[in-house]
């Protein structure tokens, strides 16, 4: 719910910025400035409206569609648009990749250099110092949220081609599958897999290839995947383990836990993190 709330406000912010650019394009401007404002406003509005369909793009396109028109305006007519130099602080606050911070910092410095001759030495230096401080605050805020955004980006890439559910959904499905297995007499297991984050896509591909269509995969974090494995009986479950493990890319750690009403997900994740062996079956090292 909190994530949806933040996404809604972020989209509204982009739409507001797009509207401002389009309104500015209707004011008396040079032909080139009007073109830059119009294209920036239309592009930013399109990114905001298509955010759900293009989940990986707003973090790159939105800051660029603000930063590039801003740089062009200040470069074309620094005397007229000098006050817009302060907008660079707002650009740096937007969620963006680290390389965009460097690009926007460089563009902001070039824009300040363009405006500097028109404001005098003392005002120019003061303006540059204040702008640098504001931009550093924006970068500091972005660094705090960077791990979260990287995790969301990874999940977006994994979801692009594979059905993948959240940790919260896993907690709910564990209860449902435990009840179903008890009622139907089948055997259910929770499989936890831990691997380096750069191997998670390959791990998910291998896991999906060895699971049935009615079995669900989950992402716990950027290093941990999970799956609920349903077999006819315990003997069948044991027979499935070796072929599944043989197809997984190394390095990894795996933990098989039989579904039971007393099963605690947090405790098993902690046990996986402390596990020294490659594979453990309900606490029994393999």
Short mmCIF file of C-alpha atoms in Angstrom, two decimals:
data_model
loop_
_atom_site.label_atom_id
_atom_site.label_comp_id
_atom_site.label_asym_id
_atom_site.label_seq_id
_atom_site.Cartn_x
_atom_site.Cartn_y
_atom_site.Cartn_z
CA UNK A 1 0.00 0.00 0.00
CA UNK A 2 2.81 2.38 0.88
CA UNK A 3 4.54 1.65 -2.41
CA UNK A 4 1.35 2.38 -4.39
CA UNK A 5 0.98 5.65 -2.47
CA UNK A 6 4.53 6.70 -3.36
CA UNK A 7 4.10 5.68 -7.01
CA UNK A 8 0.92 7.74 -7.26
CA UNK A 9 2.61 10.83 -5.85
CA UNK A 10 5.65 10.34 -8.07
CA UNK A 11 3.42 10.11 -11.13
CA UNK A 12 1.52 13.25 -10.09
CA UNK A 13 4.85 15.05 -9.64
CA UNK A 14 5.89 14.09 -13.17
CA UNK A 15 2.54 15.18 -14.59
CA UNK A 16 2.78 18.51 -12.77
CA UNK A 17 6.29 19.08 -14.13
CA UNK A 18 5.11 18.17 -17.64
CA UNK A 19 2.21 20.62 -17.36
CA UNK A 20 4.56 23.38 -16.21
CA UNK A 21 6.86 22.82 -19.19
CA UNK A 22 3.93 22.93 -21.61
CA UNK A 23 2.55 26.09 -20.00
CA UNK A 24 5.97 27.73 -20.26
CA UNK A 25 6.06 26.78 -23.93
CA UNK A 26 2.99 28.98 -24.52
CA UNK A 27 4.67 32.06 -23.04
CA UNK A 28 6.78 34.41 -25.21
CA UNK A 29 9.88 32.37 -26.02
CA UNK A 30 12.31 31.92 -28.85
CA UNK A 31 11.34 29.28 -31.38
CA UNK A 32 14.04 26.87 -30.24
CA UNK A 33 13.23 27.36 -26.54
CA UNK A 34 9.54 26.74 -27.25
CA UNK A 35 10.41 23.54 -29.10
CA UNK A 36 12.61 22.31 -26.23
CA UNK A 37 9.91 23.00 -23.64
CA UNK A 38 7.19 21.35 -25.73
CA UNK A 39 9.18 18.19 -26.39
CA UNK A 40 10.28 17.95 -22.76
CA UNK A 41 6.71 18.39 -21.48
CA UNK A 42 5.21 15.87 -23.89
CA UNK A 43 7.94 13.32 -23.20
CA UNK A 44 7.66 13.70 -19.43
CA UNK A 45 3.87 13.37 -19.58
CA UNK A 46 4.15 10.22 -21.69
CA UNK A 47 6.59 8.66 -19.22
CA UNK A 48 4.28 9.47 -16.29
CA UNK A 49 1.22 7.98 -18.01
CA UNK A 50 3.06 4.86 -19.16
CA UNK A 51 4.84 4.19 -15.84
CA UNK A 52 3.06 0.89 -15.20
CA UNK A 53 3.69 -0.40 -18.72
CA UNK A 54 7.32 0.71 -18.74
CA UNK A 55 8.39 0.12 -15.11
CA UNK A 56 12.13 0.26 -15.81
CA UNK A 57 12.10 3.56 -17.72
CA UNK A 58 10.83 6.35 -15.40
CA UNK A 59 13.96 6.16 -13.26
CA UNK A 60 16.05 7.01 -16.33
CA UNK A 61 13.80 8.96 -18.68
CA UNK A 62 12.04 11.23 -16.19
CA UNK A 63 15.20 12.90 -14.80
CA UNK A 64 16.66 13.13 -18.32
CA UNK A 65 13.50 14.74 -19.70
CA UNK A 66 13.80 17.38 -16.99
CA UNK A 67 17.56 17.79 -17.03
CA UNK A 68 18.15 18.03 -20.78
CA UNK A 69 15.52 20.75 -21.48
CA UNK A 70 16.78 22.65 -18.43
CA UNK A 71 20.36 22.50 -19.69
CA UNK A 72 19.35 23.54 -23.21
CA UNK A 73 17.31 26.50 -21.96
CA UNK A 74 20.13 27.78 -19.78
CA UNK A 75 22.63 27.24 -22.57
CA UNK A 76 20.52 28.99 -25.22
CA UNK A 77 19.56 32.04 -23.15
CA UNK A 78 21.28 32.08 -19.72
CA UNK A 79 20.39 35.70 -19.05
CA UNK A 80 16.66 35.17 -19.51
CA UNK A 81 16.38 31.76 -17.86
CA UNK A 82 18.99 32.27 -15.12
CA UNK A 83 16.54 31.63 -12.26
CA UNK A 84 15.95 28.14 -13.62
CA UNK A 85 19.44 27.23 -12.44
CA UNK A 86 17.91 26.41 -9.04
CA UNK A 87 15.75 23.74 -10.65
CA UNK A 88 18.81 21.49 -10.79
CA UNK A 89 18.34 20.83 -7.07
CA UNK A 90 14.87 19.41 -7.85
CA UNK A 91 16.25 17.27 -10.69
CA UNK A 92 18.80 15.66 -8.34
CA UNK A 93 16.06 14.74 -5.85
CA UNK A 94 14.26 12.52 -8.39
CA UNK A 95 14.96 8.76 -8.22
CA UNK A 96 17.69 8.01 -10.75
CA UNK A 97 20.71 5.84 -11.46
CA UNK A 98 24.10 6.92 -10.03
CA UNK A 99 25.46 7.68 -13.51
CA UNK A 100 22.65 10.21 -13.96
CA UNK A 101 23.77 12.04 -10.81
CA UNK A 102 27.18 12.48 -12.42
CA UNK A 103 25.69 13.60 -15.74
CA UNK A 104 23.30 16.06 -14.12
CA UNK A 105 26.03 17.38 -11.84
CA UNK A 106 28.20 18.07 -14.88
CA UNK A 107 25.31 19.74 -16.75
CA UNK A 108 24.48 21.85 -13.70
CA UNK A 109 28.10 23.01 -13.47
CA UNK A 110 28.11 23.96 -17.16
CA UNK A 111 24.82 25.83 -16.72
CA UNK A 112 26.20 27.71 -13.72
CA UNK A 113 29.21 28.68 -15.82
CA UNK A 114 26.85 30.06 -18.47
CA UNK A 115 24.89 32.13 -15.93
CA UNK A 116 27.94 33.26 -13.93
CA UNK A 117 28.98 36.22 -16.19
CA UNK A 118 25.53 37.83 -15.84
CA UNK A 119 25.34 37.88 -12.01
CA UNK A 120 28.78 39.10 -10.95
CA UNK A 121 31.60 37.38 -9.11
CA UNK A 122 30.27 37.46 -5.53
CA UNK A 123 26.70 36.52 -6.43
CA UNK A 124 27.93 33.87 -8.83
CA UNK A 125 30.14 32.19 -6.25
CA UNK A 126 27.39 32.34 -3.63
CA UNK A 127 24.89 30.93 -6.10
CA UNK A 128 27.29 28.12 -7.02
CA UNK A 129 27.94 27.21 -3.39
CA UNK A 130 24.25 27.14 -2.45
CA UNK A 131 23.34 25.15 -5.55
CA UNK A 132 26.09 22.61 -4.85
CA UNK A 133 24.87 22.21 -1.26
CA UNK A 134 21.26 21.66 -2.37
CA UNK A 135 22.33 19.16 -4.99
CA UNK A 136 24.42 17.25 -2.46
CA UNK A 137 21.37 17.02 -0.19
CA UNK A 138 19.41 15.57 -3.10
CA UNK A 139 22.12 13.01 -3.81
CA UNK A 140 22.32 12.06 -0.12
CA UNK A 141 18.59 11.42 -0.08
CA UNK A 142 18.90 9.34 -3.23
CA UNK A 143 21.73 7.25 -1.74
CA UNK A 144 19.48 6.34 1.19
CA UNK A 145 16.83 4.99 -1.18
CA UNK A 146 19.25 3.43 -3.70
CA UNK A 147 19.20 -0.13 -2.22
CA UNK A 148 15.39 -0.12 -2.27
CA UNK A 149 15.28 1.08 -5.87
CA UNK A 150 17.87 -1.50 -6.94
CA UNK A 151 15.80 -4.24 -5.31
CA UNK A 152 12.67 -3.06 -7.10
CA UNK A 153 14.56 -2.86 -10.39
CA UNK A 154 15.80 -6.42 -9.95
CA UNK A 155 12.30 -7.62 -9.17
CA UNK A 156 11.00 -5.79 -12.25
CA UNK A 157 13.53 -7.58 -14.46
CA UNK A 158 12.64 -10.94 -12.95
CA UNK A 159 8.92 -10.29 -13.36
CA UNK A 160 9.34 -9.30 -17.00
CA UNK A 161 9.35 -12.93 -18.17
CA UNK A 162 8.55 -15.06 -15.12
CA UNK A 163 5.67 -15.24 -12.63
CA UNK A 164 7.20 -14.29 -9.29
CA UNK A 165 5.48 -13.48 -6.02
CA UNK A 166 6.45 -11.56 -2.90
CA UNK A 167 7.50 -12.65 0.57
CA UNK A 168 4.15 -11.54 1.96
CA UNK A 169 2.38 -13.76 -0.56
CA UNK A 170 4.61 -16.67 0.44
CA UNK A 171 3.51 -16.37 4.08
CA UNK A 172 -0.13 -16.57 2.97
CA UNK A 173 0.41 -19.42 0.51
CA UNK A 174 2.29 -21.49 3.08
CA UNK A 175 -0.82 -21.63 5.26
CA UNK A 176 -3.06 -22.48 2.31
CA UNK A 177 -0.78 -25.22 0.96
CA UNK A 178 -0.28 -26.71 4.43
CA UNK A 179 -4.05 -27.02 4.83
CA UNK A 180 -4.45 -28.42 1.32
CA UNK A 181 -1.71 -31.03 1.76
CA UNK A 182 -3.27 -32.17 5.04
CA UNK A 183 -6.69 -32.46 3.41
CA UNK A 184 -5.51 -34.22 0.23
CA UNK A 185 -2.77 -36.36 1.77
CA UNK A 186 -0.02 -34.92 -0.44
CA UNK A 187 3.44 -33.76 0.64
CA UNK A 188 4.44 -30.10 0.55
CA UNK A 189 7.89 -28.56 0.98
CA UNK A 190 9.25 -25.06 1.20
CA UNK A 191 12.46 -24.68 -0.78
CA UNK A 192 14.70 -21.74 0.09
CA UNK A 193 17.55 -20.86 -2.28
CA UNK A 194 20.31 -18.37 -1.58
CA UNK A 195 22.72 -17.20 -4.29
CA UNK A 196 24.63 -14.06 -5.35
CA UNK A 197 22.28 -11.39 -6.65
CA UNK A 198 23.92 -11.39 -10.09
CA UNK A 199 22.97 -15.08 -10.49
CA UNK A 200 19.36 -14.71 -9.38
CA UNK A 201 17.92 -14.53 -12.90
CA UNK A 202 19.72 -17.72 -13.94
CA UNK A 203 18.66 -19.37 -10.67
CA UNK A 204 15.04 -18.44 -11.29
CA UNK A 205 15.19 -19.79 -14.85
CA UNK A 206 16.55 -23.12 -13.62
CA UNK A 207 14.02 -23.30 -10.79
CA UNK A 208 11.10 -22.58 -13.09
CA UNK A 209 12.28 -25.28 -15.49
CA UNK A 210 12.12 -27.92 -12.74
CA UNK A 211 8.84 -26.93 -11.08
CA UNK A 212 5.31 -27.82 -12.12
CA UNK A 213 2.78 -25.30 -13.41
CA UNK A 214 0.83 -25.41 -10.14
CA UNK A 215 3.92 -24.65 -8.02
CA UNK A 216 4.74 -21.04 -7.19
CA UNK A 217 8.06 -19.20 -6.97
CA UNK A 218 8.79 -16.24 -4.71
CA UNK A 219 11.47 -13.58 -4.25
CA UNK A 220 12.42 -12.96 -0.62
CA UNK A 221 15.19 -10.44 -1.33
CA UNK A 222 17.88 -9.84 -3.93
CA UNK A 223 19.75 -12.98 -2.83
CA UNK A 224 16.98 -15.37 -1.82
CA UNK A 225 14.32 -17.20 -3.82
CA UNK A 226 11.70 -19.62 -2.57
CA UNK A 227 9.34 -22.20 -4.02
CA UNK A 228 6.47 -24.28 -2.68
CA UNK A 229 6.95 -27.82 -3.98
CA UNK A 230 3.94 -30.16 -3.94
CA UNK A 231 4.50 -33.90 -4.45
CA UNK A 232 2.30 -36.99 -4.30
CA UNK A 233 4.10 -38.25 -1.17
CA UNK A 234 7.35 -37.82 0.75
CA UNK A 235 9.14 -40.46 -1.32
CA UNK A 236 8.36 -38.58 -4.53
CA UNK A 237 9.55 -35.35 -2.92
CA UNK A 238 12.90 -36.96 -2.04
CA UNK A 239 13.30 -38.21 -5.61
CA UNK A 240 12.72 -34.72 -7.01
CA UNK A 241 15.43 -33.03 -4.95
CA UNK A 242 18.58 -34.37 -6.63
CA UNK A 243 17.52 -33.62 -10.26
CA UNK A 244 16.41 -30.15 -9.21
CA UNK A 245 19.64 -29.36 -7.39
CA UNK A 246 21.75 -30.66 -10.28
CA UNK A 247 20.29 -28.05 -12.64
CA UNK A 248 20.86 -25.04 -10.37
CA UNK A 249 23.79 -22.73 -11.20
CA UNK A 250 26.50 -22.62 -8.54
CA UNK A 251 27.23 -21.22 -6.03
CA UNK A 252 24.08 -21.59 -3.97
CA UNK A 253 22.69 -22.83 -0.67
CA UNK A 254 19.41 -24.72 -0.50
CA UNK A 255 17.10 -25.60 2.36
CA UNK A 256 14.11 -27.97 2.15
CA UNK A 257 11.49 -27.68 4.90
CA UNK A 258 8.35 -29.79 5.12
CA UNK A 259 5.16 -27.75 5.34
CA UNK A 260 3.61 -27.81 8.80
CA UNK A 261 1.35 -25.47 10.79
CA UNK A 262 4.28 -24.65 13.09
CA UNK A 263 6.61 -23.64 10.24
CA UNK A 264 8.08 -20.16 10.82
CA UNK A 265 9.41 -18.46 7.69
CA UNK A 266 11.58 -15.95 9.56
CA UNK A 267 13.26 -18.70 11.56
CA UNK A 268 14.01 -20.72 8.43
CA UNK A 269 15.45 -17.69 6.64
CA UNK A 270 17.70 -17.05 9.62
CA UNK A 271 18.77 -20.71 9.59
CA UNK A 272 19.54 -20.46 5.86
CA UNK A 273 21.71 -17.39 6.44
CA UNK A 274 23.68 -19.28 9.13
CA UNK A 275 23.80 -22.55 7.18
CA UNK A 276 27.34 -23.75 6.41
CA UNK A 277 26.51 -26.70 4.17
CA UNK A 278 25.25 -26.45 0.60
CA UNK A 279 21.99 -28.30 1.23
CA UNK A 280 19.93 -28.88 4.35
CA UNK A 281 16.71 -30.89 4.64
CA UNK A 282 14.67 -29.81 7.66
CA UNK A 283 17.85 -29.09 9.61
CA UNK A 284 19.60 -32.28 8.47
CA UNK A 285 22.81 -31.32 6.62
CA UNK A 286 23.51 -32.98 3.25
#
